[in-house]
XYZ file of C-alpha atoms in Angstrom:
602
model
C -35.545 52.842 107.966
C -37.349 55.117 109.644
C -40.287 57.604 109.317
C -39.245 61.286 109.449
C -40.980 64.509 109.553
C -40.823 67.883 109.964
C -42.582 71.683 110.067
C -40.697 75.023 109.306
C -41.718 78.868 109.367
C -44.700 78.455 111.721
C -44.490 78.380 114.987
C -43.617 75.608 117.169
C -46.912 73.496 118.332
C -47.367 71.097 121.169
C -48.970 68.458 118.999
C -46.162 68.085 116.441
C -44.624 65.528 118.520
C -47.816 63.215 118.644
C -48.200 63.582 114.327
C -44.964 62.231 114.451
C -45.260 59.426 116.584
C -48.101 58.313 113.644
C -44.988 57.146 112.208
C -43.391 54.882 114.608
C -44.276 52.142 113.271
C -41.405 52.819 110.583
C -39.400 52.769 113.624
C -40.219 51.655 116.707
C -36.667 51.933 118.562
C -36.111 55.686 119.790
C -37.836 58.545 118.931
C -35.817 61.888 119.105
C -36.800 65.303 117.874
C -35.217 68.881 117.292
C -36.599 72.183 117.669
C -34.719 75.574 116.364
C -36.824 78.238 117.967
C -34.900 81.411 116.629
C -36.173 80.141 112.798
C -38.728 78.009 114.015
C -37.505 74.305 113.107
C -38.778 71.192 114.529
C -37.521 68.080 112.972
C -38.336 64.816 114.180
C -37.617 60.865 113.874
C -38.398 57.654 114.188
C -35.716 54.451 114.705
C -35.114 51.931 113.421
C -31.760 50.661 114.415
C -30.014 49.063 111.452
C -26.234 50.219 111.852
C -24.686 51.231 114.850
C -27.019 50.739 117.591
C -25.472 52.900 120.161
C -26.598 55.648 121.279
C -24.710 57.610 118.861
C -26.854 57.043 116.010
C -29.829 58.812 117.426
C -31.718 61.589 115.874
C -32.063 64.189 114.719
C -28.348 64.560 114.299
C -26.219 67.804 114.117
C -23.039 68.524 113.167
C -20.533 69.308 115.428
C -21.491 73.091 116.608
C -25.018 72.743 116.225
C -25.803 74.925 113.186
C -26.939 72.059 110.637
C -29.192 68.942 110.988
C -30.177 65.917 109.509
C -33.325 63.615 110.446
C -32.539 60.315 107.493
C -35.058 57.858 106.298
C -32.599 55.026 104.290
C -29.373 53.407 103.938
C -26.246 54.367 102.945
C -24.363 51.083 101.682
C -21.053 52.725 100.240
C -20.551 54.444 103.709
C -17.797 53.179 105.398
C -15.572 54.063 101.833
C -17.228 57.630 102.264
C -16.159 57.864 106.005
C -12.649 57.298 104.762
C -12.416 59.769 102.506
C -14.311 62.386 104.744
C -12.108 61.644 107.200
C -8.554 62.812 104.525
C -10.295 65.885 104.437
C -10.206 66.410 108.405
C -14.365 65.256 109.335
C -14.035 63.758 113.162
C -16.668 61.173 113.535
C -18.927 60.847 116.870
C -20.725 57.699 115.336
C -19.987 54.734 113.769
C -23.781 54.675 111.594
C -24.352 55.677 107.160
C -26.623 58.406 109.000
C -23.650 60.559 110.008
C -21.625 60.329 106.606
C -24.840 62.193 104.488
C -23.837 65.593 107.257
C -20.245 65.622 106.681
C -20.525 64.916 102.962
C -23.264 68.107 103.520
C -20.601 69.629 104.981
C -17.707 69.257 102.188
C -19.359 68.786 99.097
C -22.624 70.462 99.727
C -25.781 69.153 97.815
C -23.353 67.599 95.165
C -22.565 65.145 98.399
C -25.836 63.389 96.888
C -23.657 62.167 94.005
C -21.536 60.492 95.382
C -24.522 58.041 97.687
C -25.598 54.634 97.014
C -28.326 53.707 98.709
C -32.372 54.011 99.305
C -33.274 57.499 101.119
C -35.034 60.222 101.589
C -34.022 62.605 104.341
C -33.983 66.440 105.421
C -31.192 68.961 106.490
C -31.895 72.344 108.272
C -29.005 74.857 107.501
C -29.567 77.097 110.036
C -26.216 79.480 108.741
C -28.087 80.270 105.238
C -31.319 79.195 106.729
C -32.551 75.727 104.307
C -34.141 73.314 104.917
C -33.145 70.413 102.372
C -35.183 66.922 100.991
C -33.484 64.579 99.111
C -35.382 61.252 97.835
C -32.956 58.306 95.966
C -32.673 58.111 92.700
C -35.537 55.599 92.115
C -37.562 56.764 94.835
C -37.203 53.185 97.038
C -38.363 55.395 99.744
C -40.976 57.811 100.354
C -41.163 62.053 101.060
C -44.176 64.187 101.168
C -44.511 67.547 101.330
C -46.860 70.562 102.058
C -46.816 74.717 101.699
C -47.894 77.565 102.083
C -47.132 81.007 101.935
C -44.041 80.790 104.722
C -44.734 77.489 106.536
C -43.023 73.876 105.171
C -43.534 70.525 106.293
C -42.526 67.434 105.402
C -43.318 63.715 106.396
C -42.313 59.700 105.545
C -45.650 59.526 104.888
C -48.992 61.495 104.772
C -50.821 60.508 107.802
C -48.333 62.580 109.877
C -48.884 65.510 107.275
C -52.776 65.259 107.667
C -52.435 65.272 111.652
C -51.065 68.852 111.994
C -53.979 71.497 112.879
C -53.058 73.623 110.239
C -53.638 71.594 106.412
C -57.296 71.196 106.105
C -58.035 67.202 104.872
C -59.010 67.693 101.456
C -60.116 65.028 98.951
C -57.405 66.239 95.370
C -59.357 64.529 92.480
C -57.694 64.397 90.058
C -55.467 61.931 92.225
C -58.520 60.660 93.189
C -59.092 59.686 89.356
C -55.872 58.348 88.850
C -56.591 55.928 91.130
C -59.694 54.707 90.071
C -58.182 54.120 86.130
C -54.612 52.580 87.531
C -55.277 51.099 91.488
C -52.954 53.739 92.433
C -52.381 57.318 92.436
C -48.691 58.148 90.468
C -46.330 60.733 90.159
C -45.864 63.925 92.126
C -49.697 64.761 93.653
C -51.048 62.596 96.063
C -54.382 61.858 97.775
C -54.664 64.642 99.804
C -55.121 67.873 98.109
C -51.638 70.049 98.796
C -49.900 67.382 99.997
C -47.359 66.830 96.844
C -44.359 63.502 96.518
C -40.616 64.634 95.922
C -39.789 62.548 93.036
C -36.922 60.432 92.768
C -33.917 61.219 91.879
C -34.745 64.885 93.048
C -33.251 67.367 95.801
C -35.806 70.347 96.426
C -34.732 73.538 99.402
C -37.153 75.494 101.434
C -35.799 78.747 102.271
C -37.086 79.635 105.651
C -36.244 84.040 104.850
C -39.268 84.045 102.333
C -40.695 81.046 102.220
C -39.449 80.221 98.288
C -39.247 76.426 97.072
C -37.083 75.300 94.542
C -36.749 72.420 93.172
C -33.461 69.976 91.212
C -33.218 66.871 89.240
C -29.647 66.141 90.576
C -30.257 62.645 88.634
C -31.825 61.224 85.573
C -31.890 57.841 84.044
C -30.370 57.785 80.234
C -31.646 55.006 77.913
C -29.174 53.771 75.268
C -28.892 50.733 73.308
C -25.187 48.597 73.719
C -22.964 46.704 71.727
C -22.606 44.123 73.835
C -22.540 40.419 73.632
C -24.671 38.453 75.516
C -22.064 36.798 76.768
C -20.118 40.355 77.068
C -23.996 40.893 78.800
C -23.687 38.125 81.055
C -20.078 38.782 82.497
C -21.008 42.457 83.266
C -24.083 42.375 85.018
C -22.724 38.855 86.965
C -19.585 41.550 88.720
C -21.968 44.056 89.177
C -24.521 41.643 91.161
C -21.638 40.923 93.213
C -20.877 44.252 94.454
C -24.413 45.353 94.656
C -25.307 42.192 96.908
C -22.388 42.392 99.037
C -23.288 46.297 99.764
C -26.649 45.537 100.558
C -25.582 42.510 102.551
C -24.150 45.130 105.977
C -25.440 44.651 109.025
C -25.392 45.329 112.104
C -28.765 42.651 113.131
C -29.461 39.471 111.556
C -30.411 39.773 108.172
C -32.686 36.799 105.622
C -33.992 37.129 102.247
C -37.429 36.736 100.466
C -37.791 33.755 98.353
C -40.163 33.074 96.408
C -40.515 30.776 93.416
C -38.898 33.240 90.483
C -36.104 34.505 88.896
C -35.866 38.085 90.218
C -35.447 36.987 94.837
C -33.589 33.731 93.988
C -30.399 35.681 91.839
C -30.415 38.230 94.836
C -30.348 35.004 97.004
C -27.787 33.268 94.774
C -25.484 36.032 94.994
C -26.053 36.569 98.764
C -24.854 33.601 99.250
C -21.147 33.800 98.156
C -20.240 35.732 100.970
C -20.273 32.647 103.044
C -23.151 34.027 105.458
C -25.837 31.390 106.767
C -28.851 32.898 105.133
C -32.201 32.729 106.510
C -34.804 32.719 103.642
C -38.523 33.050 103.644
C -41.689 32.492 101.473
C -45.367 33.167 101.939
C -47.736 30.788 100.003
C -51.690 30.378 100.246
C -54.212 27.632 101.540
C -55.691 27.519 98.410
C -56.066 28.941 94.913
C -53.269 27.558 91.804
C -50.837 30.509 92.669
C -48.421 28.855 95.721
C -44.805 28.954 95.040
C -43.810 27.341 98.263
C -42.101 23.768 96.316
C -40.134 25.887 93.646
C -38.688 27.698 96.525
C -38.167 24.763 99.065
C -36.565 23.515 95.583
C -33.941 26.870 94.896
C -33.717 26.980 98.727
C -32.449 23.094 99.083
C -30.024 24.503 96.771
C -28.324 27.167 97.383
C -28.511 25.309 100.986
C -30.184 28.566 103.113
C -32.543 27.999 106.186
C -35.833 28.616 104.672
C -39.118 28.944 106.244
C -42.975 28.753 105.084
C -45.954 30.403 105.905
C -49.200 29.908 104.047
C -52.043 32.254 104.226
C -55.401 32.268 104.758
C -56.912 34.540 102.218
C -60.327 34.505 103.533
C -59.583 36.409 106.485
C -61.556 39.869 106.172
C -60.284 41.392 109.271
C -56.303 41.053 107.635
C -57.578 42.545 104.614
C -58.878 45.337 106.614
C -56.055 45.611 108.858
C -53.238 46.171 105.331
C -55.877 48.681 104.349
C -55.132 50.759 107.254
C -51.755 50.861 106.655
C -52.347 53.106 103.715
C -52.619 56.782 103.862
C -53.917 56.707 100.183
C -56.539 54.751 98.470
C -53.674 51.572 97.268
C -55.539 48.440 95.380
C -52.163 46.384 94.523
C -53.022 42.772 94.881
C -49.034 42.259 96.293
C -49.761 43.879 99.295
C -51.598 41.384 101.233
C -49.128 38.416 100.448
C -46.126 41.070 100.661
C -47.567 42.157 104.443
C -47.373 38.617 105.836
C -43.779 37.598 104.301
C -42.821 40.783 105.989
C -44.739 40.225 109.016
C -43.154 36.377 108.785
C -39.844 37.761 108.335
C -39.639 39.984 111.451
C -40.090 37.269 113.977
C -36.668 36.200 112.855
C -34.743 38.574 111.485
C -34.518 43.126 110.940
C -33.371 43.211 107.589
C -34.595 41.315 104.551
C -33.158 41.302 100.681
C -36.239 41.122 98.048
C -36.394 40.818 94.507
C -38.088 44.240 93.273
C -37.611 45.521 90.093
C -36.906 42.534 88.294
C -40.141 43.291 86.291
C -38.935 46.266 85.208
C -35.670 46.730 84.129
C -35.459 43.167 82.928
C -38.795 43.271 80.928
C -40.553 40.351 82.780
C -44.380 41.464 82.696
C -46.765 39.800 80.677
C -47.472 42.529 78.155
C -43.837 41.370 77.119
C -44.367 38.863 75.264
C -44.126 38.935 71.472
C -46.339 37.592 70.352
C -49.481 38.278 72.513
C -48.797 41.776 71.842
C -48.383 41.492 68.554
C -51.983 40.151 68.516
C -53.056 42.691 70.436
C -51.183 45.300 67.537
C -52.746 43.673 64.986
C -56.469 45.034 66.191
C -54.951 48.365 67.210
C -53.714 48.718 63.719
C -56.912 47.354 62.233
C -59.029 50.574 64.238
C -56.240 52.975 63.540
C -56.205 52.078 59.428
C -60.501 53.693 59.374
C -58.969 56.777 61.686
C -56.173 57.301 59.199
C -58.881 57.182 56.118
C -60.605 59.629 57.816
C -58.263 61.983 59.559
C -55.542 62.173 56.979
C -52.721 60.925 60.308
C -49.053 60.789 58.109
C -47.935 56.735 58.329
C -45.182 57.625 61.453
C -47.866 59.230 63.845
C -50.400 56.086 63.017
C -47.388 53.651 64.228
C -46.165 55.665 67.479
C -50.099 56.197 68.628
C -50.574 52.476 68.068
C -47.987 51.690 69.737
C -48.985 53.445 72.804
C -52.858 53.051 72.755
C -51.452 49.354 73.177
C -49.045 50.237 76.494
C -51.981 52.050 78.075
C -54.191 49.342 77.445
C -52.373 47.219 79.399
C -51.733 49.580 81.905
C -54.853 50.478 82.708
C -57.463 47.392 81.612
C -58.822 46.823 85.071
C -59.829 50.163 86.356
C -62.311 52.791 84.987
C -62.300 54.206 81.773
C -62.169 58.041 81.031
C -65.254 58.455 79.474
C -67.057 55.858 83.100
C -65.021 58.704 85.291
C -66.865 61.291 82.943
C -70.433 59.496 83.678
C -69.893 59.213 87.415
C -67.874 62.443 88.934
C -70.679 64.791 86.073
C -70.044 67.935 87.954
C -66.607 67.753 88.866
C -65.051 70.464 86.049
C -63.021 68.388 82.985
C -59.652 69.767 83.808
C -59.498 67.540 86.862
C -59.937 64.791 85.160
C -56.113 63.296 83.221
C -55.632 62.552 79.915
C -54.323 59.610 80.026
C -51.452 60.335 77.147
C -50.125 63.596 79.028
C -50.004 61.198 82.776
C -48.357 58.051 81.837
C -47.134 58.309 77.879
C -46.607 61.514 76.671
C -44.800 62.255 79.857
C -42.594 60.050 79.771
C -42.195 59.241 75.588
C -39.317 58.564 74.304
C -39.234 58.584 70.002
C -36.026 57.223 70.207
C -36.188 54.101 72.262
C -36.652 50.777 71.135
C -40.296 49.382 71.331
C -39.105 46.913 74.770
C -36.956 50.268 75.573
C -39.554 52.133 76.202
C -41.956 49.718 77.917
C -39.735 49.151 79.911
C -39.143 53.496 81.181
C -42.632 53.666 81.260
C -42.685 51.301 83.749
C -40.068 52.003 85.566
C -41.434 55.893 85.674
C -44.869 54.840 86.755
C -45.540 51.289 88.268
C -42.686 50.701 89.425
C -42.254 53.625 91.429
C -45.927 54.381 92.312
C -47.242 50.812 92.736
C -44.607 48.363 93.589
C -42.232 50.450 95.878
C -44.965 51.773 97.804
C -46.586 47.984 98.344
C -43.106 47.235 99.747
C -42.543 50.484 101.822
C -45.525 50.638 103.441
C -45.783 46.627 104.217
C -42.145 46.484 105.324
C -42.696 49.801 107.886
C -45.927 48.288 109.048
C -43.754 45.565 110.529
C -41.363 47.480 111.358
C -38.819 45.686 109.240
C -36.569 47.013 106.875
C -36.672 45.858 103.006
C -33.659 46.139 100.803
C -34.525 46.047 96.520
C -31.102 45.654 95.138
C -32.004 44.889 91.975
C -32.981 48.714 92.171
C -29.119 50.097 93.058
C -28.941 53.333 90.776
C -25.644 50.795 89.312
C -28.213 47.523 88.760
C -30.707 50.354 86.832
C -28.752 52.665 85.164
C -26.885 48.597 83.271
C -30.319 47.633 82.504
C -31.364 50.606 81.022
C -28.230 50.279 78.708
C -29.346 47.031 77.345
C -30.740 46.583 73.539
C -33.960 44.887 72.907
C -32.625 41.013 71.823
C -31.175 41.435 75.923
C -34.804 41.748 77.348
C -37.208 40.372 75.266
C -35.153 37.538 72.769
C -38.165 35.927 71.372
C -41.311 35.022 73.265
C -38.612 34.356 76.350
C -38.832 37.456 78.490
C -36.139 38.201 81.010
C -33.423 36.937 78.741
C -30.511 38.137 80.628
C -31.338 37.538 84.039
C -32.312 34.260 82.876
C -29.285 33.422 81.234
C -27.315 34.233 84.384
C -29.045 32.068 86.299
C -28.641 29.046 83.885
C -25.182 30.175 84.334
C -25.173 29.570 88.137
C -27.365 26.251 87.542
C -30.984 27.161 89.059
C -32.018 25.361 85.610
C -35.255 24.950 87.914
C -36.089 28.444 87.201
C -35.919 28.583 83.543
C -39.419 26.704 82.608
C -41.283 27.945 85.363
C -44.390 30.619 84.080
C -44.329 33.443 85.375
C -47.130 34.001 88.640
C -46.758 37.666 90.190
C -46.175 38.843 93.722
C -50.028 38.445 94.169
C -52.833 37.262 95.301
C -56.236 36.380 94.306
C -58.326 39.055 95.963
C -61.866 37.367 94.929
C -61.381 34.805 97.454
C -60.612 38.255 100.415
C -64.128 38.786 99.877
C -65.442 35.362 99.414
C -67.114 35.663 102.841
C -68.232 39.249 102.245
C -70.505 41.477 99.891
C -68.829 43.840 98.177
C -72.019 46.067 97.116
C -73.508 45.732 99.884
C -70.014 47.183 102.073
C -70.363 49.829 99.363
C -74.538 50.841 99.741
C -73.473 51.372 102.935
C -72.488 55.198 100.896
C -69.322 55.674 102.804
C -68.285 57.685 100.230
C -71.295 59.470 99.922
C -71.389 60.660 103.395
C -68.004 61.963 103.063
C -68.825 63.874 99.703
C -66.039 61.920 97.517
C -69.000 60.149 95.460
C -72.413 61.593 94.776
C -75.296 58.524 95.796
C -76.373 58.485 91.578
C -72.783 57.804 90.759
C -72.755 54.740 93.259
C -76.267 53.320 92.437
C -75.341 54.033 88.693
C -72.076 51.622 89.478
C -74.203 49.067 91.167
C -76.912 49.144 89.396
C -75.474 47.241 86.498
C -75.834 44.300 85.190
C -74.282 41.376 87.637
C -71.846 40.087 85.071
C -71.008 44.017 83.988
C -68.706 45.479 86.124
C -65.261 43.930 86.343
C -64.201 42.166 89.749
C -61.417 44.659 89.698
C -63.526 47.552 89.837
C -65.706 46.743 92.493
C -62.490 45.904 93.777
C -61.127 49.549 93.052
C -64.771 51.472 95.007
C -63.843 48.520 98.178
C -60.224 49.611 98.928
C -61.445 53.170 98.046
C -64.623 52.665 100.434
C -61.822 50.992 103.701
C -59.404 54.225 102.606
C -62.124 55.994 103.480
C -63.749 54.495 106.797
C -59.817 55.174 107.883
C -58.668 57.894 106.746
C -61.416 60.272 105.451
C -65.114 59.770 106.874
């Protein structure tokens, strides 16, 4: 893992290196840069050395004649096979890194070579022969990549903090993104909280032509959805074979490697397959000194069965200084409660290893969230249907349209239940033009709605396109990089992702049993003790963080007001509500926004 940064089309400035070094936590092992003065292109790289620890792995790296340069964040797991193939074409390598494979693949196949990569990556290639800078992000968005473009100037970075440090970029709030945050607790899709700074979407490439300032994006991978006719046993066999292949690939490393192990199905599944390759696996579990979400006992039992070297760490969830420290690593407002235990898990693991495997993605790919429970959704849907039955009589909606809207509303309700409603946002920001307010069906549902999908397949798809990328993977990336630790996510290897979206509904949710196929796989593997446990999720009771802090009084300091984000009248209207009328989550969203503002905007 690394931090990448670059500027094109702008005359070199002395502070570029300082901007790039804002990402040093992503790669403290080495720093390198390259300046093409003729074309006004600057590339930089903060290295976290994982494969080929020698100087040969330093980036930015170039081809033999110095005309093509690369700065890369990530891992290409099939680099050895690709390197052998490229050698057959006559390419010569000067290192044993996976990154150099990207350079030669580009020389041989152009950007089409990206389709051959298996891994997690975000990289930039500067081709001086044709005056083009290319950005590429992995298929499912495991690694982040941000960019800014105005006229003939272009800049990119692994995190926005490096871009807002540039003197020609103005720190200005994108209110559409701000309202997304207040709805969901994170900013989604292409937008960032910073006006003008965008995310390159997963599975896409971007090219910037320095000769005319033209920018063009292209899609190289798109998630396809189908419903197979596999029997349960056939599906288990296929998943078993895929897991063996994928986890084997994810074990490649020249530094010590371990794995997170919670009391859940996903991480246990990953560790089970890691043990197949005869390596001693160090496993790490985080628990809580108080509260009901401590999974250490279950994880300990799993570690004993799998014979891992197991380590535990308990979190004191009343330490407000730790909370603020974690907030500071997020240069966009972010309110996912799993950020705190994930940060501490990474902090614990980095004391012994430099790479860990994680079970991220299991809930989205195999339908593990609570809203997939059929009985609960049926109960909610009945209430929703009753409301729409009244509506259909009033405006004459067709029956099929009624069902479609009920399904959409049901999914929207559970995705935004903790944030502010659109009506509340309009009341809080009366002076903001209506077009800045995101319309929920356009942003979340219309954008990803596939009428031909089954009910659970549809929700699975929306979850993968939204909460998985912009909340869960953001949590993993920022907290791991804050600790200079590489986290690999085998369940989000595109081979597993493509397989999961070929499963019919009954292989995902069987009656009231969520993650049906993963559970059957673990049953075959002998981890029956996990199957009867309720899902708790890798999160923490965030209210306990505030047991020694009055959120209301802190927000009343009006940092948000002084920074011009919210009006004093808006803040007062929220805080003056009756004691129980404003949910804790809404206060938490505001408090997280307040912390972000203090660190990055005030």
